mmCIF file of C-alpha atoms in Angstrom:
data_model
loop_
_atom_site.group_PDB
_atom_site.id
_atom_site.type_symbol
_atom_site.label_atom_id
_atom_site.label_comp_id
_atom_site.label_asym_id
_atom_site.label_seq_id
_atom_site.Cartn_x
_atom_site.Cartn_y
_atom_site.Cartn_z
ATOM 1 C CA UNK A 161 0.000 0.000 0.000
ATOM 2 C CA UNK A 162 1.190 3.548 -0.616
ATOM 3 C CA UNK A 163 1.954 6.207 2.013
ATOM 4 C CA UNK A 164 -0.883 8.044 3.743
ATOM 5 C CA UNK A 165 -0.083 11.278 1.892
ATOM 6 C CA UNK A 166 -1.355 9.791 -1.369
ATOM 7 C CA UNK A 167 -4.782 9.075 0.116
ATOM 8 C CA UNK A 168 -7.500 11.646 0.504
ATOM 9 C CA UNK A 169 -10.189 11.691 3.172
ATOM 10 C CA UNK A 170 -12.768 10.605 0.593
ATOM 11 C CA UNK A 171 -10.777 7.378 0.072
ATOM 12 C CA UNK A 172 -10.935 6.392 3.741
ATOM 13 C CA UNK A 173 -14.119 7.981 5.135
ATOM 14 C CA UNK A 174 -17.335 6.209 5.954
ATOM 15 C CA UNK A 175 -19.766 7.842 3.560
ATOM 16 C CA UNK A 176 -23.173 9.246 4.469
ATOM 17 C CA UNK A 177 -22.985 8.710 8.244
ATOM 18 C CA UNK A 178 -26.150 8.530 10.305
ATOM 19 C CA UNK A 179 -26.978 11.960 11.755
ATOM 20 C CA UNK A 180 -29.208 13.371 14.486
ATOM 21 C CA UNK A 181 -30.831 16.766 15.003
ATOM 22 C CA UNK A 182 -30.153 19.292 17.780
ATOM 23 C CA UNK A 183 -33.783 18.872 18.899
ATOM 24 C CA UNK A 184 -33.455 15.084 19.290
ATOM 25 C CA UNK A 185 -33.128 13.749 22.822
ATOM 26 C CA UNK A 186 -29.968 12.229 24.217
ATOM 27 C CA UNK A 187 -31.881 8.966 24.540
ATOM 28 C CA UNK A 188 -32.797 8.968 20.842
ATOM 29 C CA UNK A 189 -29.186 9.638 19.862
ATOM 30 C CA UNK A 190 -27.948 6.861 22.169
ATOM 31 C CA UNK A 191 -30.415 4.459 20.537
ATOM 32 C CA UNK A 192 -29.137 5.525 17.112
ATOM 33 C CA UNK A 193 -25.565 4.841 18.246
ATOM 34 C CA UNK A 194 -26.603 1.391 19.452
ATOM 35 C CA UNK A 195 -28.651 0.537 16.358
ATOM 36 C CA UNK A 196 -25.960 1.750 13.924
ATOM 37 C CA UNK A 197 -23.038 0.517 16.048
ATOM 38 C CA UNK A 198 -21.302 3.917 16.040
ATOM 39 C CA UNK A 199 -19.707 6.101 18.708
ATOM 40 C CA UNK A 200 -19.872 9.540 17.071
ATOM 41 C CA UNK A 201 -22.990 11.050 15.531
ATOM 42 C CA UNK A 202 -22.799 14.250 13.485
ATOM 43 C CA UNK A 203 -25.533 16.707 14.453
ATOM 44 C CA UNK A 204 -27.110 18.474 11.489
ATOM 45 C CA UNK A 205 -29.476 21.413 11.031
ATOM 46 C CA UNK A 206 -31.972 19.143 9.258
ATOM 47 C CA UNK A 207 -31.955 15.720 7.635
ATOM 48 C CA UNK A 208 -32.661 17.442 4.305
ATOM 49 C CA UNK A 209 -29.785 19.931 4.461
ATOM 50 C CA UNK A 210 -27.239 17.783 6.364
ATOM 51 C CA UNK A 211 -25.488 21.039 7.374
ATOM 52 C CA UNK A 212 -23.161 20.192 10.254
ATOM 53 C CA UNK A 213 -23.799 22.093 13.493
ATOM 54 C CA UNK A 214 -22.181 19.761 16.026
ATOM 55 C CA UNK A 215 -21.139 16.268 17.004
ATOM 56 C CA UNK A 216 -22.113 13.973 19.861
ATOM 57 C CA UNK A 217 -20.097 10.988 21.027
ATOM 58 C CA UNK A 218 -20.818 8.072 23.283
ATOM 59 C CA UNK A 219 -18.325 9.636 25.700
ATOM 60 C CA UNK A 220 -20.367 12.860 25.715
ATOM 61 C CA UNK A 221 -23.396 10.821 26.774
ATOM 62 C CA UNK A 222 -21.445 9.167 29.570
ATOM 63 C CA UNK A 223 -19.973 12.407 30.900
ATOM 64 C CA UNK A 224 -22.775 14.899 30.247
ATOM 65 C CA UNK A 225 -25.831 12.733 30.841
ATOM 66 C CA UNK A 226 -24.969 9.772 33.061
ATOM 67 C CA UNK A 227 -22.228 11.376 35.188
ATOM 68 C CA UNK A 228 -24.282 14.559 35.689
ATOM 69 C CA UNK A 229 -27.485 12.668 36.456
ATOM 70 C CA UNK A 230 -29.456 14.280 33.633
ATOM 71 C CA UNK A 231 -32.590 12.763 32.161
ATOM 72 C CA UNK A 232 -31.707 11.352 28.713
ATOM 73 C CA UNK A 233 -35.376 11.389 27.688
ATOM 74 C CA UNK A 234 -35.728 15.139 28.140
ATOM 75 C CA UNK A 235 -32.215 16.475 27.526
ATOM 76 C CA UNK A 236 -31.872 17.768 23.979
ATOM 77 C CA UNK A 237 -28.706 17.111 22.017
ATOM 78 C CA UNK A 238 -28.220 20.848 21.497
ATOM 79 C CA UNK A 239 -27.585 21.131 25.264
ATOM 80 C CA UNK A 240 -24.702 18.641 25.278
ATOM 81 C CA UNK A 241 -23.237 18.464 21.764
ATOM 82 C CA UNK A 242 -19.876 19.870 20.771
ATOM 83 C CA UNK A 243 -20.612 22.838 18.536
ATOM 84 C CA UNK A 244 -18.495 23.726 15.519
ATOM 85 C CA UNK A 245 -16.525 20.474 15.527
ATOM 86 C CA UNK A 246 -13.160 20.159 13.832
ATOM 87 C CA UNK A 247 -13.706 18.952 10.242
ATOM 88 C CA UNK A 248 -11.831 17.996 7.101
ATOM 89 C CA UNK A 249 -12.769 18.240 3.428
ATOM 90 C CA UNK A 250 -13.102 15.178 1.165
ATOM 91 C CA UNK A 251 -10.053 16.190 -0.876
ATOM 92 C CA UNK A 252 -7.808 16.802 2.174
ATOM 93 C CA UNK A 253 -5.035 14.242 2.370
ATOM 94 C CA UNK A 254 -5.025 11.664 5.150
ATOM 95 C CA UNK A 255 -1.840 13.139 6.591
ATOM 96 C CA UNK A 256 -3.780 16.367 7.163
ATOM 97 C CA UNK A 257 -6.615 14.454 8.845
ATOM 98 C CA UNK A 258 -4.120 12.668 11.117
ATOM 99 C CA UNK A 259 -2.480 15.998 11.982
ATOM 100 C CA UNK A 260 -5.911 17.478 12.754
ATOM 101 C CA UNK A 261 -6.800 14.559 15.033
ATOM 102 C CA UNK A 262 -3.441 14.823 16.770
ATOM 103 C CA UNK A 263 -3.546 18.593 17.207
ATOM 104 C CA UNK A 264 -7.095 18.635 18.584
ATOM 105 C CA UNK A 265 -6.874 15.272 20.389
ATOM 106 C CA UNK A 266 -9.969 13.857 18.695
ATOM 107 C CA UNK A 267 -10.518 10.332 17.463
ATOM 108 C CA UNK A 268 -13.154 11.160 14.867
ATOM 109 C CA UNK A 269 -13.471 13.900 12.269
ATOM 110 C CA UNK A 270 -16.598 14.683 10.248
ATOM 111 C CA UNK A 271 -15.924 15.202 6.551
ATOM 112 C CA UNK A 272 -17.859 18.110 5.058
ATOM 113 C CA UNK A 273 -18.008 19.703 1.643
ATOM 114 C CA UNK A 274 -17.277 23.386 0.985
ATOM 115 C CA UNK A 275 -20.789 24.320 2.170
ATOM 116 C CA UNK A 276 -20.450 22.468 5.476
ATOM 117 C CA UNK A 277 -22.641 19.547 4.403
ATOM 118 C CA UNK A 278 -21.772 16.215 6.053
ATOM 119 C CA UNK A 279 -20.559 13.738 3.438
ATOM 120 C CA UNK A 280 -18.643 11.330 5.657
ATOM 121 C CA UNK A 281 -16.730 10.715 8.848
ATOM 122 C CA UNK A 282 -13.275 9.373 9.587
ATOM 123 C CA UNK A 283 -12.422 7.581 12.800
ATOM 124 C CA UNK A 284 -8.990 6.598 13.998
ATOM 125 C CA UNK A 285 -9.994 2.988 13.357
ATOM 126 C CA UNK A 286 -10.824 3.725 9.696
ATOM 127 C CA UNK A 287 -7.296 4.936 9.097
ATOM 128 C CA UNK A 288 -5.703 2.106 11.066
ATOM 129 C CA UNK A 289 -7.710 -0.536 9.197
ATOM 130 C CA UNK A 290 -7.129 0.895 5.727
ATOM 131 C CA UNK A 291 -3.516 1.979 6.003
ATOM 132 C CA UNK A 292 -0.304 0.017 6.314
ATOM 133 C CA UNK A 293 1.745 2.516 8.275
ATOM 134 C CA UNK A 294 1.657 1.113 11.812
ATOM 135 C CA UNK A 295 4.361 3.486 13.082
ATOM 136 C CA UNK A 296 2.418 6.587 12.014
ATOM 137 C CA UNK A 297 -0.884 5.250 13.347
ATOM 138 C CA UNK A 298 0.755 4.307 16.639
ATOM 139 C CA UNK A 299 2.250 7.790 16.949
ATOM 140 C CA UNK A 300 -1.126 9.440 16.298
ATOM 141 C CA UNK A 301 -2.939 7.177 18.784
ATOM 142 C CA UNK A 302 -0.400 8.080 21.472
ATOM 143 C CA UNK A 303 -0.673 11.813 20.734
ATOM 144 C CA UNK A 304 -4.478 11.816 20.639
ATOM 145 C CA UNK A 305 -4.648 9.861 23.874
ATOM 146 C CA UNK A 306 -2.396 12.193 25.872
ATOM 147 C CA UNK A 307 -4.215 13.988 28.695
ATOM 148 C CA UNK A 308 -4.933 17.597 27.869
ATOM 149 C CA UNK A 309 -3.062 20.085 29.978
ATOM 150 C CA UNK A 310 -5.271 22.625 31.628
ATOM 151 C CA UNK A 311 -4.250 26.239 31.396
ATOM 152 C CA UNK A 312 -5.386 28.119 34.393
#
């Protein structure tokens, strides 16, 4: 297989990921994660537009719903989602996506077109499975997994 720099995000991404709306409940999003066997769910303005407005992860549900004792049946995604998530474009190279994940310490990156429409998503696992550069993947996993230092 060739180096990561010859691949673009569109070559590796999972196309047309399942999405939820800001007005959906945390419970509905958790059920979507379970049914689709996914950890991240892009949050879009509407199912018709697919304009990205946020992202919600299974970790968000654990920390912002379960750990805080919130009701998942009444808490709206817009209350707990990460707004303006880090994204990549379909034609960005994989090296850029890896750098983005490393810099922002995220394991998943929504792929959007020039208008901000969700067209795919890349997870760390997608890159690891599809690439044959174990040293680079290992380095990225270590960097992403480092605890964030708090500036105070």
